[in-house]
Short mmCIF file of C-alpha atoms in Angstrom, two decimals:
data_model
loop_
_atom_site.label_atom_id
_atom_site.label_comp_id
_atom_site.label_asym_id
_atom_site.label_seq_id
_atom_site.Cartn_x
_atom_site.Cartn_y
_atom_site.Cartn_z
CA MET A 16 -26.90 -58.46 2.85
CA LEU A 17 -27.30 -55.22 0.93
CA THR A 18 -27.56 -55.91 -2.78
CA PRO A 19 -26.64 -53.46 -5.55
CA GLU A 20 -30.35 -53.03 -6.24
CA HIS A 21 -31.03 -52.12 -2.61
CA LEU A 22 -28.10 -49.70 -2.67
CA TRP A 23 -29.44 -48.12 -5.84
CA ALA A 24 -32.88 -47.65 -4.27
CA GLU A 25 -31.42 -46.20 -1.08
CA LEU A 26 -29.18 -43.72 -2.89
CA ASP A 27 -32.06 -42.81 -5.17
CA SER A 28 -34.21 -41.99 -2.15
CA LEU A 29 -31.42 -39.77 -0.83
CA GLN A 30 -31.17 -38.04 -4.23
CA LEU A 31 -27.54 -39.12 -4.63
CA ILE A 32 -27.96 -40.48 -8.15
CA PRO A 33 -26.08 -38.02 -10.37
CA ARG A 34 -27.44 -36.00 -13.22
CA GLY A 35 -26.68 -37.41 -16.63
CA PHE A 36 -27.10 -41.03 -15.58
CA ASN A 37 -28.97 -43.47 -17.82
CA ASP A 38 -30.18 -46.85 -16.57
CA GLU A 39 -29.27 -48.54 -19.84
CA SER A 40 -25.88 -47.05 -20.65
CA GLY A 41 -24.61 -45.50 -17.42
CA PHE A 42 -23.28 -41.94 -17.65
CA ASN A 43 -23.72 -39.89 -20.78
CA ASP A 44 -21.14 -37.44 -22.09
CA GLU A 45 -22.44 -34.67 -19.84
CA SER A 46 -21.63 -36.50 -16.62
CA GLY A 47 -17.97 -35.57 -16.61
CA PHE A 48 -16.78 -39.04 -15.62
CA GLY A 49 -15.88 -40.27 -19.12
CA SER A 50 -13.83 -43.40 -19.70
CA SER A 51 -11.45 -42.78 -16.80
CA ARG A 52 -13.71 -44.66 -14.37
CA VAL A 53 -12.07 -47.81 -12.97
CA GLN A 54 -14.45 -50.78 -12.75
CA LEU A 55 -15.31 -52.57 -9.53
CA ALA A 56 -13.35 -55.65 -8.57
CA GLN A 57 -16.62 -57.54 -8.81
CA ALA A 58 -17.14 -57.10 -12.55
CA SER A 59 -20.55 -58.77 -12.28
CA LEU A 60 -22.05 -55.79 -10.47
CA PRO A 61 -24.32 -53.66 -12.65
CA ARG A 62 -22.64 -50.70 -14.27
CA LYS A 63 -25.07 -48.31 -12.67
CA THR A 64 -23.92 -49.47 -9.22
CA VAL A 65 -20.33 -48.52 -10.08
CA ALA A 66 -21.43 -45.08 -11.21
CA VAL A 67 -23.72 -44.45 -8.26
CA VAL A 68 -21.07 -45.51 -5.74
CA GLU A 69 -18.59 -43.08 -7.25
CA SER A 70 -21.15 -40.30 -7.41
CA ALA A 71 -22.30 -40.88 -3.84
CA VAL A 72 -18.73 -40.56 -2.54
CA GLU A 73 -18.22 -37.45 -4.64
CA GLN A 74 -21.35 -35.79 -3.31
CA CYS A 75 -20.41 -36.27 0.34
CA ASN A 76 -19.64 -32.80 1.68
CA ALA A 77 -17.49 -33.88 4.62
CA TRP A 78 -14.57 -36.32 4.54
CA GLN A 79 -16.12 -38.24 7.46
CA ALA A 80 -19.20 -38.97 5.35
CA SER A 81 -17.19 -40.20 2.37
CA LEU A 82 -15.10 -42.39 4.67
CA ALA A 83 -18.20 -43.83 6.35
CA LEU A 84 -19.74 -44.60 2.96
CA LEU A 85 -16.65 -46.50 1.83
CA ARG A 86 -16.66 -48.53 5.04
CA THR A 87 -20.38 -49.29 4.66
CA LEU A 88 -19.92 -50.45 1.10
CA ARG A 89 -17.07 -52.77 2.01
CA GLY A 90 -19.07 -54.12 4.91
CA CYS A 91 -21.84 -54.98 2.45
CA GLY A 92 -19.45 -56.81 0.16
CA ILE A 93 -19.30 -54.04 -2.44
CA GLU A 94 -15.71 -53.05 -3.20
CA PRO A 95 -15.43 -49.31 -3.98
CA THR A 96 -13.62 -48.37 -7.17
CA ALA A 97 -10.18 -46.83 -7.26
CA ARG A 98 -11.81 -43.62 -8.38
CA ALA A 99 -14.10 -43.65 -5.34
CA TYR A 100 -11.00 -44.02 -3.15
CA ASN A 101 -9.30 -41.15 -4.97
CA ILE A 102 -12.29 -38.89 -4.41
CA ALA A 103 -12.42 -39.73 -0.70
CA MET A 104 -8.65 -39.23 -0.34
CA ALA A 105 -8.88 -35.80 -1.94
CA LYS A 106 -11.70 -34.79 0.41
CA CYS A 107 -9.62 -35.84 3.41
CA VAL A 108 -6.64 -33.79 2.25
CA ARG A 109 -8.87 -30.80 1.50
CA ASP A 110 -10.25 -30.85 5.05
CA GLY A 111 -6.89 -31.44 6.74
CA ALA A 112 -7.47 -35.12 7.54
CA TRP A 113 -4.14 -36.14 6.01
CA LYS A 114 -3.70 -39.26 8.15
CA GLN A 115 -7.01 -40.66 6.95
CA SER A 116 -6.02 -39.88 3.37
CA LEU A 117 -2.83 -41.92 3.74
CA LEU A 118 -4.77 -44.79 5.31
CA LEU A 119 -7.09 -44.80 2.30
CA PHE A 120 -4.07 -44.83 0.00
CA ASP A 121 -2.77 -47.93 1.81
CA GLU A 122 -6.16 -49.61 1.41
CA LEU A 123 -6.23 -48.70 -2.26
CA SER A 124 -2.70 -50.07 -2.69
CA HIS A 125 -3.86 -53.45 -1.40
CA SER A 126 -7.23 -53.64 -3.14
CA HIS A 127 -6.45 -51.95 -6.48
CA SER A 128 -2.67 -51.77 -6.73
CA SER A 129 -2.75 -51.91 -10.52
CA ALA A 130 -5.19 -48.99 -10.59
CA LEU A 131 -2.92 -46.59 -8.70
CA ASP A 132 -2.46 -43.58 -10.95
CA GLY A 133 -0.86 -40.16 -10.88
CA PHE A 134 -3.85 -38.68 -9.06
CA SER A 135 -3.68 -41.33 -6.32
CA PHE A 136 0.01 -40.70 -5.71
CA ALA A 137 -0.22 -36.92 -5.99
CA THR A 138 -3.04 -36.86 -3.43
CA ALA A 139 -1.09 -39.09 -1.03
CA ILE A 140 2.02 -36.92 -1.45
CA HIS A 141 -0.10 -33.84 -0.80
CA ALA A 142 -1.30 -35.54 2.41
CA CYS A 143 2.36 -36.02 3.39
CA ALA A 144 2.91 -32.31 2.80
CA LYS A 145 0.01 -31.47 5.12
CA GLY A 146 1.54 -33.70 7.77
CA ARG A 147 5.09 -32.38 7.24
CA ARG A 148 6.28 -35.86 6.29
CA TRP A 149 8.71 -34.89 3.56
CA ALA A 150 10.67 -38.17 3.65
CA ASP A 151 7.46 -40.16 3.07
CA ALA A 152 6.58 -37.83 0.20
CA LEU A 153 9.91 -38.59 -1.47
CA ALA A 154 9.40 -42.32 -0.91
CA LEU A 155 6.05 -42.13 -2.71
CA LEU A 156 7.68 -40.21 -5.55
CA ASP A 157 10.27 -42.99 -5.88
CA ARG A 158 7.53 -45.61 -5.78
CA MET A 159 5.82 -43.94 -8.74
CA CYS A 160 9.01 -44.39 -10.73
CA GLU A 161 9.27 -48.04 -9.71
CA MET A 162 5.66 -48.71 -10.78
CA GLY A 163 6.01 -46.84 -14.04
CA VAL A 164 3.48 -44.17 -13.04
CA GLU A 165 4.23 -40.84 -14.69
CA ARG A 166 5.47 -38.24 -12.23
CA GLY A 167 3.75 -35.06 -13.35
CA GLN A 168 3.53 -31.50 -12.11
CA HIS A 169 1.03 -32.28 -9.36
CA ALA A 170 3.08 -35.08 -7.80
CA TYR A 171 6.32 -33.10 -7.99
CA GLY A 172 4.63 -29.94 -6.77
CA ALA A 173 3.19 -31.75 -3.75
CA ALA A 174 6.60 -33.28 -2.94
CA ILE A 175 8.30 -29.89 -3.18
CA SER A 176 5.61 -28.44 -0.89
CA ALA A 177 6.25 -31.22 1.62
CA CYS A 178 9.95 -30.38 1.64
CA ALA A 179 9.21 -26.65 1.82
CA ARG A 180 7.08 -27.04 4.94
CA CYS A 181 10.07 -28.61 6.67
CA GLY A 182 12.65 -26.15 5.33
CA GLN A 183 14.32 -28.81 3.17
CA TRP A 184 15.47 -26.27 0.59
CA LYS A 185 18.26 -28.36 -0.91
CA VAL A 186 15.89 -31.26 -1.62
CA SER A 187 13.28 -28.87 -3.04
CA LEU A 188 15.77 -27.41 -5.50
CA GLN A 189 16.95 -30.90 -6.45
CA LEU A 190 13.36 -31.93 -7.20
CA LEU A 191 13.05 -28.98 -9.57
CA GLU A 192 16.15 -30.19 -11.40
CA ASP A 193 14.77 -33.74 -11.50
CA MET A 194 11.59 -32.46 -13.11
CA GLU A 195 13.50 -30.75 -15.88
CA LEU A 196 15.65 -33.84 -16.46
CA GLU A 197 12.47 -35.90 -16.88
CA GLY A 198 11.03 -33.36 -19.29
CA VAL A 199 8.35 -32.18 -16.86
CA GLN A 200 7.90 -28.41 -16.99
CA PRO A 201 7.68 -27.03 -13.43
CA SER A 202 4.48 -25.11 -12.80
CA ILE A 203 4.35 -21.78 -11.01
CA HIS A 204 3.22 -23.74 -7.93
CA CYS A 205 6.40 -25.84 -8.06
CA TYR A 206 8.63 -22.77 -8.27
CA ASN A 207 6.75 -21.00 -5.50
CA ALA A 208 6.97 -24.05 -3.24
CA ALA A 209 10.74 -24.20 -3.80
CA LEU A 210 10.99 -20.47 -3.06
CA SER A 211 9.06 -21.09 0.16
CA ALA A 212 11.58 -23.80 1.07
CA CYS A 213 14.43 -21.31 0.60
CA ASP A 214 12.54 -18.79 2.71
CA LYS A 215 11.86 -21.20 5.57
CA GLY A 216 15.42 -22.51 5.33
CA GLY A 217 16.82 -18.99 5.70
CA GLN A 218 18.46 -18.98 2.26
CA PRO A 219 17.87 -15.56 0.65
CA ALA A 220 20.69 -16.00 -1.88
CA GLU A 221 19.18 -19.27 -3.13
CA ALA A 222 15.72 -17.70 -3.32
CA LEU A 223 17.04 -14.80 -5.39
CA SER A 224 18.93 -17.17 -7.67
CA LEU A 225 15.78 -19.23 -8.24
CA LEU A 226 13.73 -16.11 -8.93
CA ARG A 227 16.21 -15.07 -11.61
CA ARG A 228 16.26 -18.56 -13.06
CA MET A 229 12.50 -18.83 -13.40
CA SER A 230 11.95 -15.39 -14.97
CA PRO A 231 12.59 -16.37 -18.63
CA ARG A 232 10.75 -19.70 -18.28
CA MET A 233 7.88 -18.93 -15.96
CA PRO A 234 7.15 -15.26 -15.17
CA PRO A 235 7.11 -14.84 -11.36
CA ASP A 236 3.74 -13.97 -9.87
CA VAL A 237 2.91 -12.03 -6.72
CA VAL A 238 3.50 -15.11 -4.55
CA SER A 239 6.93 -15.66 -6.12
CA TYR A 240 8.06 -12.11 -5.43
CA ALA A 241 6.53 -11.91 -1.96
CA THR A 242 8.19 -15.18 -0.93
CA ALA A 243 11.58 -14.04 -2.22
CA ILE A 244 11.16 -10.75 -0.34
CA SER A 245 10.29 -12.73 2.79
CA ALA A 246 13.53 -14.70 2.37
CA CYS A 247 15.45 -11.40 2.16
CA ALA A 248 13.87 -10.36 5.46
CA ARG A 249 15.76 -13.16 7.21
CA ASP A 250 19.14 -11.51 6.61
CA SER A 251 19.85 -7.87 7.47
CA ALA A 252 22.26 -7.66 4.53
CA HIS A 253 19.38 -8.13 2.07
CA TRP A 254 16.91 -5.46 3.15
CA LYS A 255 17.75 -3.21 0.19
CA THR A 256 17.27 -6.15 -2.17
CA ALA A 257 13.80 -6.64 -0.70
CA ILE A 258 12.88 -3.06 -1.62
CA GLU A 259 14.37 -3.54 -5.09
CA LEU A 260 12.19 -6.62 -5.62
CA LEU A 261 9.13 -4.63 -4.61
CA ARG A 262 9.99 -2.05 -7.26
CA GLN A 263 10.69 -4.79 -9.79
CA MET A 264 7.19 -6.13 -9.24
CA GLU A 265 5.70 -2.84 -10.30
CA GLU A 266 7.96 -2.64 -13.36
CA THR A 267 6.86 -6.09 -14.53
CA GLY A 268 3.19 -5.38 -13.98
CA VAL A 269 2.80 -7.52 -10.85
CA ARG A 270 0.81 -5.59 -8.24
CA PRO A 271 2.30 -6.00 -4.74
CA ASN A 272 -0.17 -7.36 -2.20
CA VAL A 273 -0.25 -6.99 1.56
CA PHE A 274 2.02 -10.01 2.03
CA ALA A 275 4.66 -8.49 -0.25
CA TYR A 276 4.55 -5.21 1.68
CA ALA A 277 4.60 -7.00 5.03
CA SER A 278 7.68 -8.98 3.96
CA ALA A 279 9.41 -5.82 2.71
CA ALA A 280 8.60 -4.05 5.98
CA ALA A 281 10.01 -7.03 7.88
CA ALA A 282 13.19 -6.74 5.81
CA CYS A 283 13.43 -3.06 6.77
CA SER A 284 13.00 -4.09 10.40
CA THR A 285 15.80 -6.64 10.11
CA GLY A 286 18.05 -3.99 8.58
CA GLY A 287 17.04 -1.27 11.03
CA ALA A 288 15.70 0.84 8.16
CA TRP A 289 12.82 2.49 10.04
CA GLU A 290 12.40 5.41 7.64
CA GLU A 291 12.01 3.09 4.65
CA ALA A 292 9.49 1.02 6.61
CA LEU A 293 7.37 4.11 7.24
CA VAL A 294 7.61 5.04 3.55
CA LEU A 295 6.26 1.61 2.63
CA LEU A 296 3.33 2.06 5.00
CA GLY A 297 2.44 5.38 3.41
CA GLU A 298 2.84 3.91 -0.05
CA MET A 299 0.29 1.22 0.73
CA ASP A 300 -2.39 3.83 1.36
CA VAL A 301 -1.59 5.57 -1.92
CA ARG A 302 -1.81 2.29 -3.85
CA GLY A 303 -5.00 1.16 -2.16
CA VAL A 304 -3.46 -1.80 -0.33
CA LEU A 305 -4.88 -1.96 3.19
CA PRO A 306 -2.16 -2.61 5.79
CA ASN A 307 -2.91 -5.30 8.34
CA GLU A 308 -1.58 -6.15 11.80
CA VAL A 309 1.43 -7.96 10.33
CA VAL A 310 2.52 -4.88 8.37
CA TYR A 311 2.14 -2.61 11.38
CA GLY A 312 3.99 -5.11 13.55
CA ALA A 313 6.95 -5.10 11.16
CA VAL A 314 7.03 -1.29 10.95
CA LEU A 315 6.79 -1.08 14.75
CA SER A 316 9.76 -3.44 15.06
CA ALA A 317 11.74 -1.30 12.62
CA CYS A 318 11.02 1.82 14.69
CA ALA A 319 11.79 -0.03 17.92
CA SER A 320 15.20 -1.16 16.66
CA GLN A 321 16.26 2.48 16.32
CA GLY A 322 14.49 3.92 19.35
CA GLN A 323 11.92 5.86 17.32
CA TRP A 324 9.38 5.90 20.13
CA LYS A 325 7.27 8.81 18.89
CA HIS A 326 6.70 7.06 15.59
CA ALA A 327 5.94 3.84 17.45
CA LEU A 328 3.24 5.53 19.54
CA LYS A 329 1.80 7.13 16.40
CA LEU A 330 1.63 3.69 14.76
CA LEU A 331 -0.34 2.31 17.71
CA SER A 332 -2.71 5.26 17.42
CA ASP A 333 -3.15 4.62 13.69
CA MET A 334 -3.93 0.98 14.39
CA ARG A 335 -6.70 2.01 16.79
CA LEU A 336 -8.17 4.36 14.18
CA ARG A 337 -8.15 1.55 11.62
CA LYS A 338 -9.74 -0.76 14.21
CA LEU A 339 -6.88 -3.22 13.88
CA ARG A 340 -6.14 -5.62 16.72
CA ILE A 341 -3.25 -4.45 18.87
CA ASP A 342 -1.71 -7.53 20.46
CA THR A 343 0.94 -7.89 23.14
CA PRO A 344 3.90 -8.19 20.72
CA ALA A 345 2.89 -4.88 19.08
CA ILE A 346 2.82 -3.06 22.42
CA ASN A 347 6.05 -4.78 23.46
CA ALA A 348 7.69 -3.40 20.32
CA ALA A 349 6.49 0.09 21.24
CA ILE A 350 7.87 -0.37 24.78
CA ASN A 351 11.19 -1.38 23.24
CA ALA A 352 11.14 1.78 21.14
CA CYS A 353 10.49 3.85 24.25
CA GLY A 354 13.29 2.12 26.08
CA ARG A 355 15.84 2.73 23.36
CA GLY A 356 14.63 6.33 23.09
CA ARG A 357 14.89 6.80 26.87
CA ALA A 358 11.16 7.54 27.15
CA TRP A 359 10.63 5.56 30.33
CA ARG A 360 7.37 7.28 31.31
CA GLU A 361 5.73 6.29 28.02
CA ALA A 362 7.07 2.77 28.45
CA LEU A 363 5.42 2.54 31.89
CA VAL A 364 2.10 3.77 30.49
CA LEU A 365 2.16 1.07 27.81
CA HIS A 366 3.14 -1.54 30.36
CA GLY A 367 0.24 -0.43 32.55
CA GLN A 368 -2.16 -1.02 29.66
CA LEU A 369 -0.91 -4.58 29.35
CA THR A 370 -1.11 -5.35 33.07
CA ALA A 371 -4.60 -3.83 33.26
CA SER A 372 -5.79 -6.17 30.51
CA GLY A 373 -3.88 -9.12 31.95
CA THR A 374 -1.90 -9.59 28.73
CA ALA A 375 1.58 -8.60 29.90
CA ASP A 376 4.17 -11.34 29.36
CA VAL A 377 7.81 -11.82 30.30
CA PHE A 378 8.91 -9.84 27.24
CA SER A 379 6.72 -6.90 28.32
CA TYR A 380 8.47 -6.85 31.68
CA GLY A 381 11.91 -7.27 30.15
CA ALA A 382 11.39 -4.32 27.79
CA THR A 383 9.93 -2.11 30.54
CA LEU A 384 12.71 -2.98 32.98
CA ALA A 385 15.27 -2.06 30.32
CA ALA A 386 13.48 1.25 29.73
CA LEU A 387 13.52 2.05 33.46
CA TYR A 388 17.21 1.23 33.69
CA LYS A 389 18.08 3.51 30.77
CA GLY A 390 15.98 6.23 32.37
CA GLY A 391 17.82 5.85 35.68
CA GLN A 392 14.63 4.82 37.51
CA TYR A 393 16.22 2.18 39.71
CA ASP A 394 13.62 2.19 42.50
CA LYS A 395 10.78 1.67 40.02
CA LEU A 396 12.84 -1.00 38.31
CA LEU A 397 13.16 -3.05 41.52
CA ARG A 398 9.48 -2.69 42.36
CA LEU A 399 8.52 -3.89 38.89
CA LEU A 400 10.78 -6.93 39.20
CA GLU A 401 9.27 -7.79 42.58
CA GLU A 402 5.78 -7.54 41.06
CA MET A 403 6.39 -10.28 38.50
CA PRO A 404 5.94 -13.37 40.75
CA ASN A 405 2.66 -11.93 42.07
CA ARG A 406 1.37 -11.90 38.48
CA GLY A 407 2.55 -15.43 37.83
CA ILE A 408 5.37 -14.41 35.50
CA LYS A 409 8.84 -15.86 36.05
CA PRO A 410 11.68 -13.41 35.28
CA ASN A 411 14.19 -14.45 32.62
CA LEU A 412 17.73 -13.26 31.93
CA ALA A 413 16.49 -10.21 30.01
CA CYS A 414 14.60 -9.15 33.16
CA TYR A 415 17.54 -9.61 35.52
CA THR A 416 20.13 -7.95 33.28
CA PRO A 417 18.94 -4.32 33.76
CA VAL A 418 18.57 -4.94 37.50
CA LEU A 419 22.14 -6.23 37.78
CA SER A 420 23.33 -3.32 35.65
CA ALA A 421 21.53 -0.93 38.01
CA PHE A 422 23.24 -2.53 41.01
CA ALA A 423 26.59 -2.18 39.26
CA SER A 424 25.91 1.48 38.50
CA THR A 425 25.11 2.31 42.14
CA GLY A 426 27.85 0.14 43.60
CA GLU A 427 25.34 -2.11 45.37
CA GLY A 428 26.58 -5.09 43.41
CA ASP A 429 29.83 -4.99 45.40
CA ARG A 430 28.11 -5.53 48.72
CA GLY A 431 28.39 -8.87 50.39
#
């Protein structure tokens, strides 16, 4: 069986013994571990073994390595400390291995239940957030209360994030109130997570109310504003408010980033405000904020909603000049713009680009068929519909609607 001495020698050979360690007294003040280290269950093990085990887990770059080390130690009869578990749990969460993090928390609960602390719970709750398990996150928060473990900003923030990922905006807002009742000051992360919950839950009014509420207590940052603007983009009635928030950012000294502009452009798209969307795009260049594909996609959608096909084609050209990726949804939006603007020839050209690259989808066909119908090109419309099965694309209702409308217009729909 591996003894602590053998473990020490092996870790020493792998250069995993941390700086600041002293054989006689363990870690000195420069080690950063301090008095927070929880001792091994086997108190008879040398102090240096405790320290080296913790350091070895901490120095593992990948979560798989830290997990393997814990398993090896247990297999050798050496019980890892609670702190070693906490370190491994955090690595798992960091790398997206949230299930493994929760399994480690369960192991820690059985082996060191009395050593569970705020960090242990906060990490487990964060794992729940990664896995979109908001109910489990709330259960862990309740368990902290039952065990008398202080529920701080990190635990609450992780729980709010878990709820936000699932659009549980009511629960997120309630957690903020619970924090204040317990005398825990919500951090900017907590507020932003709650704003995200309102955004994902399609609650612009709640997001705006929360933004106003936090202003005197915790000045909103760029994420706060951008998330509130994103919430406004979900309701056409709030597109002007989205622009107002963008202006408010500048007044309060918060520089809008590309996400804030993209959200504002999306709000313009929802409200059909194509001119304002184009103004935002030009403003970005002036302010030195580089627009990305998301921004262009939102502005394209705004132009498409009002049939501004010339502007849509210009936007595609600008994207090529900027060497931005032009995906199928972007070209589909331009086809929609052409259709609404009765520019059926341009719509066909764009559709041809998609079919040539093999990236046309059912929405591409639906938009092009609609453009051909509005342009009175019924023969071309029928040929395009007949082409779809040959390309492995099954027509949907949006594809059949212009065809049926064409039949109705020519009187062919009345034939038996």
